[in-house]
Amino acid sequence: MAGTKSPEDAYTAAPFVPEGADLGALREAAAGCRGCPLHRDATRTVFGAGDPGARVMLVGEQPGDQEDRQGKPFVGPAGKVLDRALDEAGIDPDETYVTNAVKHFKFTHVPERGKRRIHKPPSLREISACGPWLEAEVELIEPEVIVALGATAGKALLGSSFRVTKERGTRLESDASGPAHGGLVVPTIHPSAVLRADDREAVYGDLVADLRVAAEVLG
Ligand code: URA
């Protein structure tokens, strides 16, 4: 029926985000987020982690299988690629804050792969439902530059028309009304794209080159 709202329209983390909270209180509150249905199948909320005084904030898509089990972002194979690339670009991984656009693991099962949980990309509604957590993290960390790792992070920070192939490796000013509050965003590919690529060295080299653009912002 025209004008009827589907239940998905109501997806938002906003009522779960405490006002004036510090990072610890945010993390605790995020553990109980029911702002969209993804909490139902995931093991836990995976909140951001790292240096609270970081000048660089890295935003991925969503936790993967390992992250869902361990409760920390980028602890699986993509995280290893990311740490190596950051280091090579001149950014100390220990001096960054790392988080995801979506804080719960979204997955499916396919019969031929048995019990394995297969990653499923979040929808635009799920990305925007989770936006209040990302916004609260940006407000507390106040990074000088945010690196958007892949299309989902780019859409979360720069809007749904973002295209990673067109905009990667550039400095972009985000919308003042978006989760990055007008802050500087440097988009690049998701590090897992390196692991899927036929020519891993070339794709890895491109990731490092994009991260150098973020490193240059820091001077
Ligand atoms: N991929 C992501 O986007 N984030 C993680 O935390 C792990 C894998």
PDB file of C-alpha atoms and ligand atoms in Angstrom:
ATOM      1  CA  MET A   1       0.000   0.000   0.000  1.00  0.00           C
ATOM      2  CA  ALA A   2       1.341   3.440  -0.911  1.00  0.00           C
ATOM      3  CA  GLY A   3       2.690   5.304   2.107  1.00  0.00           C
ATOM      4  CA  THR A   4       2.838   2.191   4.289  1.00  0.00           C
ATOM      5  CA  LYS A   5       6.107   1.812   6.181  1.00  0.00           C
ATOM      6  CA  SER A   6       7.830  -1.548   6.099  1.00  0.00           C
ATOM      7  CA  PRO A   7       9.412  -2.641   9.417  1.00  0.00           C
ATOM      8  CA  GLU A   8      12.841  -2.051   7.783  1.00  0.00           C
ATOM      9  CA  ASP A   9      12.154   1.697   7.651  1.00  0.00           C
ATOM     10  CA  ALA A  10      12.406   1.736  11.415  1.00  0.00           C
ATOM     11  CA  TYR A  11      15.952   0.293  11.532  1.00  0.00           C
ATOM     12  CA  THR A  12      18.149   2.576  13.592  1.00  0.00           C
ATOM     13  CA  ALA A  13      20.675   2.301  16.394  1.00  0.00           C
ATOM     14  CA  ALA A  14      19.879   5.865  17.547  1.00  0.00           C
ATOM     15  CA  PRO A  15      17.814   4.973  20.663  1.00  0.00           C
ATOM     16  CA  PHE A  16      20.618   2.681  21.874  1.00  0.00           C
ATOM     17  CA  VAL A  17      23.404   5.297  21.680  1.00  0.00           C
ATOM     18  CA  PRO A  18      23.805   7.000  25.080  1.00  0.00           C
ATOM     19  CA  GLU A  19      24.353  10.754  24.980  1.00  0.00           C
ATOM     20  CA  GLY A  20      27.614  12.106  26.351  1.00  0.00           C
ATOM     21  CA  ALA A  21      29.101   8.623  26.767  1.00  0.00           C
ATOM     22  CA  ASP A  22      32.820   7.892  26.636  1.00  0.00           C
ATOM     23  CA  LEU A  23      34.194   5.080  24.464  1.00  0.00           C
ATOM     24  CA  GLY A  24      33.873   2.451  27.195  1.00  0.00           C
ATOM     25  CA  ALA A  25      30.236   3.310  27.840  1.00  0.00           C
ATOM     26  CA  LEU A  26      29.521   3.363  24.102  1.00  0.00           C
ATOM     27  CA  ARG A  27      31.064  -0.078  23.682  1.00  0.00           C
ATOM     28  CA  GLU A  28      28.953  -1.431  26.541  1.00  0.00           C
ATOM     29  CA  ALA A  29      25.766   0.069  25.135  1.00  0.00           C
ATOM     30  CA  ALA A  30      26.546  -1.227  21.636  1.00  0.00           C
ATOM     31  CA  ALA A  31      26.654  -4.768  23.031  1.00  0.00           C
ATOM     32  CA  GLY A  32      22.899  -4.488  23.581  1.00  0.00           C
ATOM     33  CA  CYS A  33      22.020  -2.839  20.261  1.00  0.00           C
ATOM     34  CA  ARG A  34      18.835  -4.143  18.658  1.00  0.00           C
ATOM     35  CA  GLY A  35      18.581  -1.365  16.072  1.00  0.00           C
ATOM     36  CA  CYS A  36      18.339  -3.773  13.146  1.00  0.00           C
ATOM     37  CA  PRO A  37      17.859  -7.540  12.819  1.00  0.00           C
ATOM     38  CA  LEU A  38      21.568  -8.377  12.365  1.00  0.00           C
ATOM     39  CA  HIS A  39      22.068  -8.879  16.118  1.00  0.00           C
ATOM     40  CA  ARG A  40      19.865 -11.979  15.967  1.00  0.00           C
ATOM     41  CA  ASP A  41      22.296 -14.259  14.139  1.00  0.00           C
ATOM     42  CA  ALA A  42      25.633 -12.692  15.054  1.00  0.00           C
ATOM     43  CA  THR A  43      27.475 -13.883  18.159  1.00  0.00           C
ATOM     44  CA  ARG A  44      28.140 -10.367  19.462  1.00  0.00           C
ATOM     45  CA  THR A  45      28.522  -6.707  18.607  1.00  0.00           C
ATOM     46  CA  VAL A  46      32.032  -5.949  17.390  1.00  0.00           C
ATOM     47  CA  PHE A  47      32.766  -2.379  18.400  1.00  0.00           C
ATOM     48  CA  GLY A  48      35.772  -0.296  17.332  1.00  0.00           C
ATOM     49  CA  ALA A  49      39.159  -0.740  18.980  1.00  0.00           C
ATOM     50  CA  GLY A  50      42.552   0.899  19.079  1.00  0.00           C
ATOM     51  CA  ASP A  51      44.134   4.157  20.139  1.00  0.00           C
ATOM     52  CA  PRO A  52      41.493   6.601  21.477  1.00  0.00           C
ATOM     53  CA  GLY A  53      43.873   9.458  20.607  1.00  0.00           C
ATOM     54  CA  ALA A  54      44.411   8.224  17.047  1.00  0.00           C
ATOM     55  CA  ARG A  55      44.964  10.741  14.256  1.00  0.00           C
ATOM     56  CA  VAL A  56      43.808   8.105  11.745  1.00  0.00           C
ATOM     57  CA  MET A  57      40.553   6.196  11.942  1.00  0.00           C
ATOM     58  CA  LEU A  58      39.999   3.193   9.668  1.00  0.00           C
ATOM     59  CA  VAL A  59      36.494   2.069   8.807  1.00  0.00           C
ATOM     60  CA  GLY A  60      35.807  -1.380   7.350  1.00  0.00           C
ATOM     61  CA  GLU A  61      32.563  -2.990   6.242  1.00  0.00           C
ATOM     62  CA  GLN A  62      31.433  -5.336   9.005  1.00  0.00           C
ATOM     63  CA  PRO A  63      33.050  -7.968  11.235  1.00  0.00           C
ATOM     64  CA  GLY A  64      33.910 -11.256   9.554  1.00  0.00           C
ATOM     65  CA  ASP A  65      33.782 -14.762  10.982  1.00  0.00           C
ATOM     66  CA  GLN A  66      36.948 -14.360  13.090  1.00  0.00           C
ATOM     67  CA  GLU A  67      35.950 -10.919  14.340  1.00  0.00           C
ATOM     68  CA  ASP A  68      32.510 -12.214  15.334  1.00  0.00           C
ATOM     69  CA  ARG A  69      34.169 -14.989  17.357  1.00  0.00           C
ATOM     70  CA  GLN A  70      36.858 -12.816  18.971  1.00  0.00           C
ATOM     71  CA  GLY A  71      34.886  -9.572  19.404  1.00  0.00           C
ATOM     72  CA  LYS A  72      37.513  -7.301  17.819  1.00  0.00           C
ATOM     73  CA  PRO A  73      37.659  -5.709  14.355  1.00  0.00           C
ATOM     74  CA  PHE A  74      40.182  -6.844  11.743  1.00  0.00           C
ATOM     75  CA  VAL A  75      41.707  -9.752  13.642  1.00  0.00           C
ATOM     76  CA  GLY A  76      41.356 -12.160  10.691  1.00  0.00           C
ATOM     77  CA  PRO A  77      43.220 -12.452   7.362  1.00  0.00           C
ATOM     78  CA  ALA A  78      42.069  -9.034   6.055  1.00  0.00           C
ATOM     79  CA  GLY A  79      43.423  -7.444   9.235  1.00  0.00           C
ATOM     80  CA  LYS A  80      46.867  -8.921   8.599  1.00  0.00           C
ATOM     81  CA  VAL A  81      46.913  -7.409   5.097  1.00  0.00           C
ATOM     82  CA  LEU A  82      45.747  -4.091   6.530  1.00  0.00           C
ATOM     83  CA  ASP A  83      48.433  -3.943   9.225  1.00  0.00           C
ATOM     84  CA  ARG A  84      51.196  -4.734   6.733  1.00  0.00           C
ATOM     85  CA  ALA A  85      49.908  -2.127   4.257  1.00  0.00           C
ATOM     86  CA  LEU A  86      49.575   0.555   6.961  1.00  0.00           C
ATOM     87  CA  ASP A  87      53.092  -0.068   8.114  1.00  0.00           C
ATOM     88  CA  GLU A  88      54.416   0.150   4.561  1.00  0.00           C
ATOM     89  CA  ALA A  89      52.508   3.399   4.000  1.00  0.00           C
ATOM     90  CA  GLY A  90      54.153   4.931   7.088  1.00  0.00           C
ATOM     91  CA  ILE A  91      51.172   4.658   9.452  1.00  0.00           C
ATOM     92  CA  ASP A  92      51.793   2.791  12.705  1.00  0.00           C
ATOM     93  CA  PRO A  93      48.862   0.336  13.090  1.00  0.00           C
ATOM     94  CA  ASP A  94      49.135   0.711  16.893  1.00  0.00           C
ATOM     95  CA  GLU A  95      48.389   4.422  16.563  1.00  0.00           C
ATOM     96  CA  THR A  96      45.111   3.960  14.689  1.00  0.00           C
ATOM     97  CA  TYR A  97      41.512   3.428  15.733  1.00  0.00           C
ATOM     98  CA  VAL A  98      39.786   0.695  13.722  1.00  0.00           C
ATOM     99  CA  THR A  99      36.066   0.119  13.399  1.00  0.00           C
ATOM    100  CA  ASN A 100      33.378  -1.006  10.956  1.00  0.00           C
ATOM    101  CA  ALA A 101      30.412   0.672   9.283  1.00  0.00           C
ATOM    102  CA  VAL A 102      28.197  -2.170  10.539  1.00  0.00           C
ATOM    103  CA  LYS A 103      28.877  -3.711  13.946  1.00  0.00           C
ATOM    104  CA  HIS A 104      27.357  -7.179  13.504  1.00  0.00           C
ATOM    105  CA  PHE A 105      28.471 -10.042  11.248  1.00  0.00           C
ATOM    106  CA  LYS A 106      25.965 -10.711   8.457  1.00  0.00           C
ATOM    107  CA  PHE A 107      26.244 -14.139   6.911  1.00  0.00           C
ATOM    108  CA  THR A 108      24.443 -16.949   5.196  1.00  0.00           C
ATOM    109  CA  HIS A 109      24.899 -20.697   4.851  1.00  0.00           C
ATOM    110  CA  VAL A 110      25.223 -22.475   1.523  1.00  0.00           C
ATOM    111  CA  PRO A 111      24.541 -26.206   1.566  1.00  0.00           C
ATOM    112  CA  GLU A 112      27.714 -27.161  -0.315  1.00  0.00           C
ATOM    113  CA  ARG A 113      29.879 -25.386   2.249  1.00  0.00           C
ATOM    114  CA  GLY A 114      28.469 -27.147   5.294  1.00  0.00           C
ATOM    115  CA  LYS A 115      28.564 -25.214   8.557  1.00  0.00           C
ATOM    116  CA  ARG A 116      30.762 -22.432   7.202  1.00  0.00           C
ATOM    117  CA  ARG A 117      29.287 -18.972   7.625  1.00  0.00           C
ATOM    118  CA  ILE A 118      29.526 -17.095   4.341  1.00  0.00           C
ATOM    119  CA  HIS A 119      29.817 -13.302   4.529  1.00  0.00           C
ATOM    120  CA  LYS A 120      26.868 -11.355   3.106  1.00  0.00           C
ATOM    121  CA  PRO A 121      27.168  -7.619   2.365  1.00  0.00           C
ATOM    122  CA  PRO A 122      24.991  -5.370   4.537  1.00  0.00           C
ATOM    123  CA  SER A 123      22.092  -3.520   2.897  1.00  0.00           C
ATOM    124  CA  LEU A 124      21.964   0.276   2.679  1.00  0.00           C
ATOM    125  CA  ARG A 125      19.325   0.255   5.420  1.00  0.00           C
ATOM    126  CA  GLU A 126      21.556  -1.769   7.734  1.00  0.00           C
ATOM    127  CA  ILE A 127      24.479   0.557   6.975  1.00  0.00           C
ATOM    128  CA  SER A 128      22.436   3.617   7.781  1.00  0.00           C
ATOM    129  CA  ALA A 129      20.861   1.993  10.882  1.00  0.00           C
ATOM    130  CA  CYS A 130      24.353   1.494  12.299  1.00  0.00           C
ATOM    131  CA  GLY A 131      25.434   5.058  11.401  1.00  0.00           C
ATOM    132  CA  PRO A 132      24.790   6.538  14.886  1.00  0.00           C
ATOM    133  CA  TRP A 133      27.520   4.285  16.364  1.00  0.00           C
ATOM    134  CA  LEU A 134      30.007   5.369  13.720  1.00  0.00           C
ATOM    135  CA  GLU A 135      29.086   8.991  14.238  1.00  0.00           C
ATOM    136  CA  ALA A 136      29.562   8.682  18.002  1.00  0.00           C
ATOM    137  CA  GLU A 137      32.987   7.086  17.459  1.00  0.00           C
ATOM    138  CA  VAL A 138      34.043   9.898  15.090  1.00  0.00           C
ATOM    139  CA  GLU A 139      32.896  12.495  17.628  1.00  0.00           C
ATOM    140  CA  LEU A 140      35.010  10.946  20.394  1.00  0.00           C
ATOM    141  CA  ILE A 141      38.130  10.061  18.401  1.00  0.00           C
ATOM    142  CA  GLU A 142      38.172  13.301  16.372  1.00  0.00           C
ATOM    143  CA  PRO A 143      40.544  11.841  13.760  1.00  0.00           C
ATOM    144  CA  GLU A 144      42.417  14.085  11.334  1.00  0.00           C
ATOM    145  CA  VAL A 145      41.680  11.640   8.531  1.00  0.00           C
ATOM    146  CA  ILE A 146      39.288   8.724   8.128  1.00  0.00           C
ATOM    147  CA  VAL A 147      40.198   5.904   5.747  1.00  0.00           C
ATOM    148  CA  ALA A 148      37.151   4.225   4.217  1.00  0.00           C
ATOM    149  CA  LEU A 149      38.054   0.626   3.449  1.00  0.00           C
ATOM    150  CA  GLY A 150      35.831  -0.432   0.545  1.00  0.00           C
ATOM    151  CA  ALA A 151      32.430   0.434  -0.854  1.00  0.00           C
ATOM    152  CA  THR A 152      30.354  -0.140   2.284  1.00  0.00           C
ATOM    153  CA  ALA A 153      32.517   2.140   4.436  1.00  0.00           C
ATOM    154  CA  GLY A 154      32.531   4.716   1.621  1.00  0.00           C
ATOM    155  CA  LYS A 155      28.735   4.694   1.431  1.00  0.00           C
ATOM    156  CA  ALA A 156      28.446   4.932   5.228  1.00  0.00           C
ATOM    157  CA  LEU A 157      30.753   7.965   5.349  1.00  0.00           C
ATOM    158  CA  LEU A 158      30.139   9.686   2.019  1.00  0.00           C
ATOM    159  CA  GLY A 159      26.638   8.672   0.956  1.00  0.00           C
ATOM    160  CA  SER A 160      25.034   6.012  -1.209  1.00  0.00           C
ATOM    161  CA  SER A 161      26.328   7.396  -4.512  1.00  0.00           C
ATOM    162  CA  PHE A 162      29.942   6.731  -3.463  1.00  0.00           C
ATOM    163  CA  ARG A 163      31.903   4.573  -5.962  1.00  0.00           C
ATOM    164  CA  VAL A 164      35.189   3.156  -4.721  1.00  0.00           C
ATOM    165  CA  THR A 165      36.709   2.614  -8.180  1.00  0.00           C
ATOM    166  CA  LYS A 166      36.211   6.296  -9.057  1.00  0.00           C
ATOM    167  CA  GLU A 167      37.107   7.932  -5.768  1.00  0.00           C
ATOM    168  CA  ARG A 168      39.793   5.797  -4.161  1.00  0.00           C
ATOM    169  CA  GLY A 169      43.093   7.411  -3.282  1.00  0.00           C
ATOM    170  CA  THR A 170      41.669  10.941  -3.145  1.00  0.00           C
ATOM    171  CA  ARG A 171      41.035  13.308  -0.247  1.00  0.00           C
ATOM    172  CA  LEU A 172      37.308  13.950   0.087  1.00  0.00           C
ATOM    173  CA  GLU A 173      35.486  16.342   2.351  1.00  0.00           C
ATOM    174  CA  SER A 174      32.519  14.551   3.903  1.00  0.00           C
ATOM    175  CA  ASP A 175      29.067  16.046   4.307  1.00  0.00           C
ATOM    176  CA  ALA A 176      28.726  18.058   7.520  1.00  0.00           C
ATOM    177  CA  SER A 177      25.448  16.299   8.298  1.00  0.00           C
ATOM    178  CA  GLY A 178      26.865  12.775   7.808  1.00  0.00           C
ATOM    179  CA  PRO A 179      28.594  10.523  10.362  1.00  0.00           C
ATOM    180  CA  ALA A 180      32.031  11.992   9.521  1.00  0.00           C
ATOM    181  CA  HIS A 181      30.770  15.550  10.272  1.00  0.00           C
ATOM    182  CA  GLY A 182      32.565  17.262   7.403  1.00  0.00           C
ATOM    183  CA  GLY A 183      35.870  15.521   8.214  1.00  0.00           C
ATOM    184  CA  LEU A 184      38.425  14.413   5.649  1.00  0.00           C
ATOM    185  CA  VAL A 185      37.928  10.926   4.173  1.00  0.00           C
ATOM    186  CA  VAL A 186      40.399   8.985   2.024  1.00  0.00           C
ATOM    187  CA  PRO A 187      38.704   5.974   0.437  1.00  0.00           C
ATOM    188  CA  THR A 188      40.490   2.850  -0.721  1.00  0.00           C
ATOM    189  CA  ILE A 189      39.684  -0.758  -1.479  1.00  0.00           C
ATOM    190  CA  HIS A 190      38.840  -3.254   1.221  1.00  0.00           C
ATOM    191  CA  PRO A 191      41.962  -5.231   2.211  1.00  0.00           C
ATOM    192  CA  SER A 192      40.129  -8.507   1.534  1.00  0.00           C
ATOM    193  CA  ALA A 193      40.146  -7.515  -2.174  1.00  0.00           C
ATOM    194  CA  VAL A 194      43.901  -8.158  -2.066  1.00  0.00           C
ATOM    195  CA  LEU A 195      43.265 -11.704  -0.857  1.00  0.00           C
ATOM    196  CA  ARG A 196      40.736 -12.351  -3.647  1.00  0.00           C
ATOM    197  CA  ALA A 197      42.814 -10.803  -6.450  1.00  0.00           C
ATOM    198  CA  ASP A 198      44.621 -12.811  -9.148  1.00  0.00           C
ATOM    199  CA  ASP A 199      47.448 -10.297  -9.049  1.00  0.00           C
ATOM    200  CA  ARG A 200      47.770  -9.839  -5.303  1.00  0.00           C
ATOM    201  CA  GLU A 201      51.005  -7.851  -5.428  1.00  0.00           C
ATOM    202  CA  ALA A 202      49.559  -5.217  -7.789  1.00  0.00           C
ATOM    203  CA  VAL A 203      46.334  -4.824  -5.809  1.00  0.00           C
ATOM    204  CA  TYR A 204      48.293  -4.686  -2.551  1.00  0.00           C
ATOM    205  CA  GLY A 205      50.546  -1.997  -4.045  1.00  0.00           C
ATOM    206  CA  ASP A 206      47.488   0.081  -4.948  1.00  0.00           C
ATOM    207  CA  LEU A 207      46.175  -0.244  -1.375  1.00  0.00           C
ATOM    208  CA  VAL A 208      49.509   0.975   0.007  1.00  0.00           C
ATOM    209  CA  ALA A 209      49.512   3.909  -2.454  1.00  0.00           C
ATOM    210  CA  ASP A 210      46.030   4.980  -1.265  1.00  0.00           C
ATOM    211  CA  LEU A 211      47.084   4.687   2.376  1.00  0.00           C
ATOM    212  CA  ARG A 212      50.066   6.936   1.607  1.00  0.00           C
ATOM    213  CA  VAL A 213      47.547   9.644   0.620  1.00  0.00           C
ATOM    214  CA  ALA A 214      46.128   9.386   4.161  1.00  0.00           C
ATOM    215  CA  ALA A 215      49.653   9.376   5.644  1.00  0.00           C
ATOM    216  CA  GLU A 216      50.467  12.599   3.774  1.00  0.00           C
ATOM    217  CA  VAL A 217      47.564  14.338   5.528  1.00  0.00           C
ATOM    218  CA  LEU A 218      49.373  13.725   8.822  1.00  0.00           C
ATOM    219  CA  GLY A 219      52.536  15.365   7.487  1.00  0.00           C
TER     220      GLY A 219
HETATM  221  N1  URA B   1      36.341  -7.070   7.219  1.00  0.00           N
HETATM  222  C1  URA B   1      35.863  -5.912   7.693  1.00  0.00           C
HETATM  223  O1  URA B   1      35.364  -5.070   6.962  1.00  0.00           O
HETATM  224  N2  URA B   1      35.959  -5.674   8.991  1.00  0.00           N
HETATM  225  C2  URA B   1      36.502  -6.529   9.840  1.00  0.00           C
HETATM  226  O2  URA B   1      36.534  -6.219  11.022  1.00  0.00           O
HETATM  227  C3  URA B   1      37.008  -7.737   9.317  1.00  0.00           C
HETATM  228  C4  URA B   1      36.909  -7.990   8.005  1.00  0.00           C
END
